[in-house]
Short mmCIF file of C-alpha atoms in Angstrom, two decimals:
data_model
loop_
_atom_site.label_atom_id
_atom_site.label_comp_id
_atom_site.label_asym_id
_atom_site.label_seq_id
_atom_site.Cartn_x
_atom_site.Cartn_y
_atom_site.Cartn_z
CA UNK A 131 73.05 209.15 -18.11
CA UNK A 132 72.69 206.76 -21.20
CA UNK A 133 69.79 205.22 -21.93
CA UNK A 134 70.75 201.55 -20.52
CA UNK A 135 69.84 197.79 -21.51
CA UNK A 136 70.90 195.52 -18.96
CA UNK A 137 70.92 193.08 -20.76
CA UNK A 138 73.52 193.88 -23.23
CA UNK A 139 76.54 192.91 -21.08
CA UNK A 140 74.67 189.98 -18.99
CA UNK A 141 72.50 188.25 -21.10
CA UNK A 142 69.87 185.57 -20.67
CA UNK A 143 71.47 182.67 -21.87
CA UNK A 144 74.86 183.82 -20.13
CA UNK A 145 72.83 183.94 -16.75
CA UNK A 146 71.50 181.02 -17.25
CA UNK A 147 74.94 178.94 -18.01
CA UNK A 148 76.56 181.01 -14.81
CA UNK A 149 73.19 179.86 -12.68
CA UNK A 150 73.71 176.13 -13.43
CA UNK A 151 77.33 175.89 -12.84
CA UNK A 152 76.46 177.67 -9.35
CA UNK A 153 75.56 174.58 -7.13
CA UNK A 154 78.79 172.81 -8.79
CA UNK A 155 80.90 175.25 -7.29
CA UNK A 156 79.29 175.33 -3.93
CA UNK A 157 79.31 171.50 -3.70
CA UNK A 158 82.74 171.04 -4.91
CA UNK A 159 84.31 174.55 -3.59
CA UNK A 160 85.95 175.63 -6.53
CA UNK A 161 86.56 178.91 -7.87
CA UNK A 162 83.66 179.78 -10.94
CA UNK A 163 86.59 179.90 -14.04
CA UNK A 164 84.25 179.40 -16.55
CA UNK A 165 81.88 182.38 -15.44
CA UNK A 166 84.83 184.38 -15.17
CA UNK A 167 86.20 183.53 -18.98
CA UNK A 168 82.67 184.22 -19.94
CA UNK A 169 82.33 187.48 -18.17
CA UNK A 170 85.72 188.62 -19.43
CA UNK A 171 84.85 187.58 -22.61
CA UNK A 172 81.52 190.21 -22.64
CA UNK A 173 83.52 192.59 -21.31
CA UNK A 174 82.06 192.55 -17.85
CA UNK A 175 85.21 193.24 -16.10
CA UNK A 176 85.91 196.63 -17.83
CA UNK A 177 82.29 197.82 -17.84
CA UNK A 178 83.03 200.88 -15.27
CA UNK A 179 85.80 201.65 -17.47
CA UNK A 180 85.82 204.97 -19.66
CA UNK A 181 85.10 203.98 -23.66
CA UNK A 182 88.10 206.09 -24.31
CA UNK A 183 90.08 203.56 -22.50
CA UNK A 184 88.85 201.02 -23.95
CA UNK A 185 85.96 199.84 -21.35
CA UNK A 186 82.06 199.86 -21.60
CA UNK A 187 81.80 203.00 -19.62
CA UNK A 188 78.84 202.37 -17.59
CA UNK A 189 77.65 204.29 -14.63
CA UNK A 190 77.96 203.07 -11.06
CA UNK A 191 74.24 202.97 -11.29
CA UNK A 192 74.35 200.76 -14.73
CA UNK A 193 76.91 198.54 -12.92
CA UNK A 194 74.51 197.89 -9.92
CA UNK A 195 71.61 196.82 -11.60
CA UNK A 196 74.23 194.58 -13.58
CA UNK A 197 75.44 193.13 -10.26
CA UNK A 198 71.85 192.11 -8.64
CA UNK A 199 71.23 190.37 -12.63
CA UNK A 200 74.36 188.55 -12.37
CA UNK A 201 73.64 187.49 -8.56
CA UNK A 202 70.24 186.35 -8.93
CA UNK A 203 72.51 184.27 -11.07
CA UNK A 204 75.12 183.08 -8.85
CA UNK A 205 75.36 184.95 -5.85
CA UNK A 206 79.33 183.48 -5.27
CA UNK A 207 80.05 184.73 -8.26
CA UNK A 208 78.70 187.93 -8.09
CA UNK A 209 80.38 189.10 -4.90
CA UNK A 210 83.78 188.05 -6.30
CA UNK A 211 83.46 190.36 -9.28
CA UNK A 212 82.03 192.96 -7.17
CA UNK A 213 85.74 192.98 -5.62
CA UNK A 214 87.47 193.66 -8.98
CA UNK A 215 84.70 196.34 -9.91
CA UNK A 216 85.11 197.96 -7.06
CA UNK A 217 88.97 199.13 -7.41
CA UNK A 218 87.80 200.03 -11.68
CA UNK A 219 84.73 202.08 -9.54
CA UNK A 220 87.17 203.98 -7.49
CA UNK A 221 89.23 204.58 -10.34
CA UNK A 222 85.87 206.06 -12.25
CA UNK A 223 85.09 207.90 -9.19
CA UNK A 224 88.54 209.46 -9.41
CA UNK A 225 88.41 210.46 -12.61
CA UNK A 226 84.87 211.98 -12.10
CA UNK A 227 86.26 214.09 -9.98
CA UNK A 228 89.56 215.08 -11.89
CA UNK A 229 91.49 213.33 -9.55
CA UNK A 230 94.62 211.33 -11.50
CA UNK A 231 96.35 208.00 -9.63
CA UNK A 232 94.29 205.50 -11.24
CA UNK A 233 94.40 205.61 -15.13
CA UNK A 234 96.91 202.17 -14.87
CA UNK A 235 93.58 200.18 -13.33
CA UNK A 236 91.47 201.20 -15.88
CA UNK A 237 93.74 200.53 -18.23
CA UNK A 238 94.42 197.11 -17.28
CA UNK A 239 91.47 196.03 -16.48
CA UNK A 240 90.20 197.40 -20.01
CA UNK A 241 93.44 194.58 -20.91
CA UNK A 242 92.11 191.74 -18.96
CA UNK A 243 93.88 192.29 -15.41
CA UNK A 244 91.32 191.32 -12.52
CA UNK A 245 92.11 193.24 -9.61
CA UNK A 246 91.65 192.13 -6.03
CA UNK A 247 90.32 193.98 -3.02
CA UNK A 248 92.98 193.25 -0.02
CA UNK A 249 91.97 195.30 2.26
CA UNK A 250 90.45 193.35 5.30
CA UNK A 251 92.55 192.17 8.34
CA UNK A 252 91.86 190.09 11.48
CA UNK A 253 90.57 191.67 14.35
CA UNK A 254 90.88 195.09 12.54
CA UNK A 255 87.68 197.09 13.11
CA UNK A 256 89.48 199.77 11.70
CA UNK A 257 89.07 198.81 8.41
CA UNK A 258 89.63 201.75 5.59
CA UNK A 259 90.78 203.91 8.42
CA UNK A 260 93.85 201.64 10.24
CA UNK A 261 96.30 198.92 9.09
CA UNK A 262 98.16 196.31 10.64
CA UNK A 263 100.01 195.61 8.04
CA UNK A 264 103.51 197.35 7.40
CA UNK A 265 104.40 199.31 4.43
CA UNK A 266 108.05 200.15 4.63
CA UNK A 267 109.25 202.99 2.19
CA UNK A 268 111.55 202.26 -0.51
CA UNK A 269 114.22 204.24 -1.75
CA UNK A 270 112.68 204.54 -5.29
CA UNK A 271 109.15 205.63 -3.98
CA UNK A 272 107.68 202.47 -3.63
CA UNK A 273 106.28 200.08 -0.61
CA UNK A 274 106.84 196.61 0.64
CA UNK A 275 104.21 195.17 2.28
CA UNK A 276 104.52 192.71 4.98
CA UNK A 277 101.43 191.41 6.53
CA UNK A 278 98.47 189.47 6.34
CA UNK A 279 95.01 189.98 4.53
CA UNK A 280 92.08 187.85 4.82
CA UNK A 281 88.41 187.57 2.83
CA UNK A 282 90.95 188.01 -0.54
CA UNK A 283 87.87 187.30 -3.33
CA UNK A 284 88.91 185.84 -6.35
CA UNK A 285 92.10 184.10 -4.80
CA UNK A 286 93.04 181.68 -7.27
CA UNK A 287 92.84 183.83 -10.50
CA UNK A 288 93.72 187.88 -9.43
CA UNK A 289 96.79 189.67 -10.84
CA UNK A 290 97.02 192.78 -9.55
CA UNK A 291 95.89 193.30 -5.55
CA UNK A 292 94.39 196.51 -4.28
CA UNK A 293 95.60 196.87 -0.03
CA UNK A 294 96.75 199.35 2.15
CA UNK A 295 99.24 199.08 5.18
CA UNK A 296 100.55 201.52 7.71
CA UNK A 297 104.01 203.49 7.22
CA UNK A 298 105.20 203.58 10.56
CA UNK A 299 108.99 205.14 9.47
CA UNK A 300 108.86 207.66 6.91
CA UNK A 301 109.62 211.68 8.44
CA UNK A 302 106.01 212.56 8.58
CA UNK A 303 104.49 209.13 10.02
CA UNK A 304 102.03 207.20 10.51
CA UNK A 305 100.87 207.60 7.20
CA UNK A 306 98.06 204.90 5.52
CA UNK A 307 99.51 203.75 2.13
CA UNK A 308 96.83 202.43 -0.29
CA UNK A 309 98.61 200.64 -3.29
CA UNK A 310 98.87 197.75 -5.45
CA UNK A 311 101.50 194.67 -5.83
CA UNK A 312 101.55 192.03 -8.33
CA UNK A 313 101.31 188.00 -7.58
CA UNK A 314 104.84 187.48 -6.87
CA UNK A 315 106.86 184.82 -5.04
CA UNK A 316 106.51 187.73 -1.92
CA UNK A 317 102.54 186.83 -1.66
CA UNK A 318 101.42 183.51 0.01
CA UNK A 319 97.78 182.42 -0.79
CA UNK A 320 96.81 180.04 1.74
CA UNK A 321 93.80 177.31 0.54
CA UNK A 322 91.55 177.60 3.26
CA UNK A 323 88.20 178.79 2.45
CA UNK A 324 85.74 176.18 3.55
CA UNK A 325 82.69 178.21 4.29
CA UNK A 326 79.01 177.65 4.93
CA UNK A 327 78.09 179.64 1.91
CA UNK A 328 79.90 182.13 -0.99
CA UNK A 329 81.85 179.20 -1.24
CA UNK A 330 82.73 179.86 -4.92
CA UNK A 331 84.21 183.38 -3.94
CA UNK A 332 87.32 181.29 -2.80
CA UNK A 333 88.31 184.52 -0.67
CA UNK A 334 91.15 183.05 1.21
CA UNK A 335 93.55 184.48 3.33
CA UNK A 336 96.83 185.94 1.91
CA UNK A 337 99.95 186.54 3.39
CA UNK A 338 102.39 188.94 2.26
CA UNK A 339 106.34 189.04 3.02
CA UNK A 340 107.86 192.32 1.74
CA UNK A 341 105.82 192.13 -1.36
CA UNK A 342 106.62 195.17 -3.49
CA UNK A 343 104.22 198.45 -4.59
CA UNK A 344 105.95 200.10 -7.45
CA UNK A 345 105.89 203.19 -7.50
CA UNK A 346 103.70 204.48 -9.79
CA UNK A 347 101.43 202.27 -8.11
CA UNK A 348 101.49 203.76 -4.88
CA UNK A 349 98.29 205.89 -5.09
CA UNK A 350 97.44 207.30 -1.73
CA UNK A 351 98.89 208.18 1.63
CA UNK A 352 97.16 209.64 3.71
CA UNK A 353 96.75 210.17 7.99
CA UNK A 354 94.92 207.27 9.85
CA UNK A 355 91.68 207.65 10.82
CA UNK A 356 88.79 209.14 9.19
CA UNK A 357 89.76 211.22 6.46
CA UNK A 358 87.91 213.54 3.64
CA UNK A 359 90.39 211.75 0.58
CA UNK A 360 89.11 210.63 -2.68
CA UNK A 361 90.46 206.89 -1.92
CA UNK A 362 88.33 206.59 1.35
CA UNK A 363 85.26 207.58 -0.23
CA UNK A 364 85.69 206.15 -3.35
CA UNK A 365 86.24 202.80 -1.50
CA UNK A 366 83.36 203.18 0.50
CA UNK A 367 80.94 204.48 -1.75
CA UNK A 368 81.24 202.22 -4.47
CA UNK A 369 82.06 198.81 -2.21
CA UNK A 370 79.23 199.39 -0.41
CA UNK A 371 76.60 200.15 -3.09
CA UNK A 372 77.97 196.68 -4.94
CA UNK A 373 77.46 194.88 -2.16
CA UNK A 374 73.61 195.76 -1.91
CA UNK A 375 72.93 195.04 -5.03
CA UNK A 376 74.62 191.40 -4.51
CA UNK A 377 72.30 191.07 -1.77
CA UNK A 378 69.47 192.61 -3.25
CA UNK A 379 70.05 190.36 -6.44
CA UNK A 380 69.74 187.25 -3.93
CA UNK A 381 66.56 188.47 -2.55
CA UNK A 382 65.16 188.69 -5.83
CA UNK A 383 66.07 185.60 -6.77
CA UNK A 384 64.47 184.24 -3.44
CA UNK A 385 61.20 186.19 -4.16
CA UNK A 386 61.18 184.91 -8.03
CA UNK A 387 61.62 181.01 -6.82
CA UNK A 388 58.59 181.76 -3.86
CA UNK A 389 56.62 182.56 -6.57
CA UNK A 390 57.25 179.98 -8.56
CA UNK A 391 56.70 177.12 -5.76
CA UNK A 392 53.17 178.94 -4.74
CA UNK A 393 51.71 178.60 -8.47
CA UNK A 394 53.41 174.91 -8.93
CA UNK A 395 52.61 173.79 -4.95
CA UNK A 396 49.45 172.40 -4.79
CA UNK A 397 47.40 172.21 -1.47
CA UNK A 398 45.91 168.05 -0.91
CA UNK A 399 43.34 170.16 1.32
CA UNK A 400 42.03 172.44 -0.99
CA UNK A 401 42.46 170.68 -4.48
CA UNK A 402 44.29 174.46 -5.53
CA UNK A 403 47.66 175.99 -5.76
CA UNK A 404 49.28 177.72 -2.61
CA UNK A 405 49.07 181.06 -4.73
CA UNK A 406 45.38 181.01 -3.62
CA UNK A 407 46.37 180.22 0.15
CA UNK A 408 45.51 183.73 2.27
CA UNK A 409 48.67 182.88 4.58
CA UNK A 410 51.07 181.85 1.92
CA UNK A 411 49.77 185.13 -0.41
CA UNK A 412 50.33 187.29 2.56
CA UNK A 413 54.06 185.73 2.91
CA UNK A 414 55.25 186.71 -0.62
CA UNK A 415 53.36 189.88 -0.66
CA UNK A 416 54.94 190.77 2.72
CA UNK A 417 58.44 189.47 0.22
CA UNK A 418 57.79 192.20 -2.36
CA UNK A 419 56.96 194.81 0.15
CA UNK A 420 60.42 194.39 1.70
CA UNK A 421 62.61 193.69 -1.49
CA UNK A 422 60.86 196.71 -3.69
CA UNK A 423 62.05 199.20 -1.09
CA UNK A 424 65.82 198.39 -2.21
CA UNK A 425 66.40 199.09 -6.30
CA UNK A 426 65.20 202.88 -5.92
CA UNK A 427 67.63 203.31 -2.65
CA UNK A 428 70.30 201.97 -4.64
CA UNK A 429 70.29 203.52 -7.69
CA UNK A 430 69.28 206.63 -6.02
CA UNK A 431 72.66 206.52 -4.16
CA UNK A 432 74.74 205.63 -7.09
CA UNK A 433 73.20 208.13 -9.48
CA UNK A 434 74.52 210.51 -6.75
CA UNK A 435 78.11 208.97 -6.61
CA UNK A 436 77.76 209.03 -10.53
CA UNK A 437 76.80 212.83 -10.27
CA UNK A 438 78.81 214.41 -7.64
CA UNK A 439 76.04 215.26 -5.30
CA UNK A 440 77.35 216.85 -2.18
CA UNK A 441 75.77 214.91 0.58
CA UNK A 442 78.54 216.09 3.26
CA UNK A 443 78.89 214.01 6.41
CA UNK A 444 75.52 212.36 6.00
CA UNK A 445 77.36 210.23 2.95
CA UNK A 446 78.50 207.52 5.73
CA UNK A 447 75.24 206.89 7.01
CA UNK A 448 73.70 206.97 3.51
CA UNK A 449 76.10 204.10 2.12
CA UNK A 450 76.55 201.74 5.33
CA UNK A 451 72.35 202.21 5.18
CA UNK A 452 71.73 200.70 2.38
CA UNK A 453 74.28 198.14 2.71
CA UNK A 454 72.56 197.14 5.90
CA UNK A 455 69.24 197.27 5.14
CA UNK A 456 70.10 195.68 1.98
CA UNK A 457 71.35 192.55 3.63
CA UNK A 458 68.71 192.55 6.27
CA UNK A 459 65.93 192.85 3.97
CA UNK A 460 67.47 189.74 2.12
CA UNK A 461 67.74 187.60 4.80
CA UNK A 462 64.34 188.16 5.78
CA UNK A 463 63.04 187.20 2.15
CA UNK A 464 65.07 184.26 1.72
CA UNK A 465 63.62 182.79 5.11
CA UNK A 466 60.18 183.94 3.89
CA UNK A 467 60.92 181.66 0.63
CA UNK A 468 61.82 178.95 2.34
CA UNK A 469 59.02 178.86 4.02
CA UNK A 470 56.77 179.28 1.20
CA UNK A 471 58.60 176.38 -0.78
CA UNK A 472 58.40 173.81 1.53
CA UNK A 473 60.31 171.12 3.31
CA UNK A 474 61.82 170.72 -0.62
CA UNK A 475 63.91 173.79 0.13
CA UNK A 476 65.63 171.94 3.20
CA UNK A 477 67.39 169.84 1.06
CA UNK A 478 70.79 170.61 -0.06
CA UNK A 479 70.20 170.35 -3.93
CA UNK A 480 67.57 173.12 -3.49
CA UNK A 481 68.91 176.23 -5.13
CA UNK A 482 67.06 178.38 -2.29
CA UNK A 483 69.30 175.95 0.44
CA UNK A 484 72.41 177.87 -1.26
CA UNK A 485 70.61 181.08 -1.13
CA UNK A 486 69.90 180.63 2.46
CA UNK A 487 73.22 179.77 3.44
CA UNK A 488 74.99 182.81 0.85
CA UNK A 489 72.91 185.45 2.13
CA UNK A 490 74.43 185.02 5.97
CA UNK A 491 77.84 185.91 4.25
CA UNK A 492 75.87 189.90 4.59
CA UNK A 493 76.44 190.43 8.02
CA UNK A 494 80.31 190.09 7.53
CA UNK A 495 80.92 192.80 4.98
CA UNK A 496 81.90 196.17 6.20
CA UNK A 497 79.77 197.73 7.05
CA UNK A 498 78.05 195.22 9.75
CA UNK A 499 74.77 196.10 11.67
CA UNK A 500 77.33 197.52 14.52
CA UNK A 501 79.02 199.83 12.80
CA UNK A 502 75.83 200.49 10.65
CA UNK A 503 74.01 201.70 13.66
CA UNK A 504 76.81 203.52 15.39
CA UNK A 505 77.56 205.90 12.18
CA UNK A 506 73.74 206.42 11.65
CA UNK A 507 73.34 207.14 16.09
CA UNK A 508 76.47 209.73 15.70
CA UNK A 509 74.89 211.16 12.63
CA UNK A 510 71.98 211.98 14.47
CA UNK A 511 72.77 212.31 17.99
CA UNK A 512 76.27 213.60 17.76
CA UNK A 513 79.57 212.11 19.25
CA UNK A 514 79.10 210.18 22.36
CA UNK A 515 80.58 211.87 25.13
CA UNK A 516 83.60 211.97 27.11
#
């Protein structure tokens, strides 16, 4: 691995322009434009892309610790990008592995294409394994897509979108068809994401009549259910080690502002600063205990992805581990910051308000603390029975 500045793709003064246009976005609910012509600009959306084709061509493990920067930035704004750099991190885990399909999102997103992740569905536990969306063959290769997808990050501004839908007609069906279509006339994006929090994300639903797969970008099909494929672990391992670092980033962000109220807080009891109160230096200590635990896991697991370690079946309970513990650990240390802040924080202009209300977006992401637990129980205790 290179030796690795973070800061050379997200620096200060960018950070610091994306963190003050973050409570704008929340109170208004509009889509971050700005960070994202800012981010393009540093080449932030083709930094998991080879330098031969034309990207920055960071690890998996540079990109995470790039992620939790840019969300103790703007959390919102972080977990939409994460969406895009997760189809050009599949596409770096494919070629890692020799595996061609891909080259075409690499490519464009080395050209300025943001790529969407339209993969969730309503009511469909299933996830990366089932689909109830329809892909109908075409007679030139190619799918049309006819369904609906909700949680669709980056709604107002993606070009090319990442889904998969279930080929119930072809000779040797079902077959799971992971692909990509282009906004067309044949894709609806409806404006309804109102949310407590992530509110800059604008991941709104999307409906899709016939809309068409070329092709050439048709890039997987494969049986339902689990399955050993590149695309199902390439989806998994990289969406899932993003979103901890989103999470992580929050909690850091949480733990930084704690700080900062404790040494500027000053007790009318004591005459001194709450960084000298036992209680309150127990609280933030009890903070850092929780949130250190989470960078080493992380990059750990992505140095892994980035090197091809053979983990076997014990990957799933690796990946949907961290994701889960990352999202528990931040909720615990953004409630611990409130608390250490203040009735201040209660108020809606508070930056840790926002935090507290992002940070519940966690326990919707695949995978949540259900599925979490049931992989790790299986893992360990086998199949349930009968």
């Amino acid at each position: 691995m290179s030796a690795f500045d973070p800061a050379l793709h997200l620096p200060d003064d960018l950070l610091q322009r994306i963190r003050e246009r973050a409570a704008v976005h929340d109170r208004e609910n509009t889509f971050p434009q700005q960070d994202l012509d800012e981010l393009r600009e540093a080449g932030y959306l083709s930094i998991l892309v080879p330098r031969e084709r034309g990207g920055a061509g960071l690890s998996l493990a540079e990109a995470a610790v790039l992620q939790q920067r840019l969300a103790s930035a703007a959390p919102a704004t972080a977990l939409a990008i994460n969406m895009h750099l997760v189809w050009t991190g599949v596409a770096r885990v494919f070629s890692d592995r020799g595996v061609p399909g891909l080259e075409f999102v690499q490519d464009g997103a080395a050209a300025g294409d943001v790529f969407a992740f339209g993969i969730s569905e309503g009511g469909n536990d299933l996830v990366l394994f089932g689909s109830d969306t329809d892909a109908a063959p075409q007679r030139d290769g190619g799918y049309a897509f006819t369904g609906t997808k909700i949680f669709t990050s980056l709604a107002p501004v993606w070009t090319k979108l990442g889904l998969h839908g279930l080929d119930t007609t072809s000779p040797d069906a079902p077959k799971l068809v992971f692909a990509f279509i282009d906004r067309t006339d044949a894709v609806v994006t409806s404006d309804d994401w109102d949310t407590l929090g992530m509110r800059g994300t604008q991941s709104r639903t999307t409906r899709l009549s016939g809309a068409i797969a070329a092709a050439e970008h048709v890039v997987r099909r494969i049986d339902p259910g689990p399955n050993p494929d590149p695309i199902v672990f390439g989806i998994f391992s990289v969406f899932e080690i993003l979103l901890a670092s989103v999470y992580t980033g929050i909690a850091r962000r949480a733990l930084d502002l704690a700080v900062q109220a404790a040494k500027t807080r000053r007790s009318k009891k004591t005459g001194t600063t709450y960084s000298q109160d036992p209680d309150i230096r127990w609280r933030i200590a009890d903070m850092a205990l929780a949130y250190d635990a989470l960078p080493p896991q992380i990059a750990a697991l992505a140095r892994d992805v980035d090197e091809i370690a053979d983990h076997g079946a014990r990957w799933f309970t690796l990946l949907s581990g961290v994701k889960h513990r990352a999202v528990a650990m931040a909720k615990q240390v953004v409630d611990e910051a409130m608390l250490v802040a203040g009735g201040g924080s209660y108020f809606s202009s508070n930056e840790l308000s926002r935090l507290y209300r992002d940070v519940l977006a966690g326990v919707f992401h695949p995978s949540d603390p259900e599925s979490a637990h049931s992989t790790a129980a299986s893992a360990w205790l086998g199949p349930l029975e009968g």
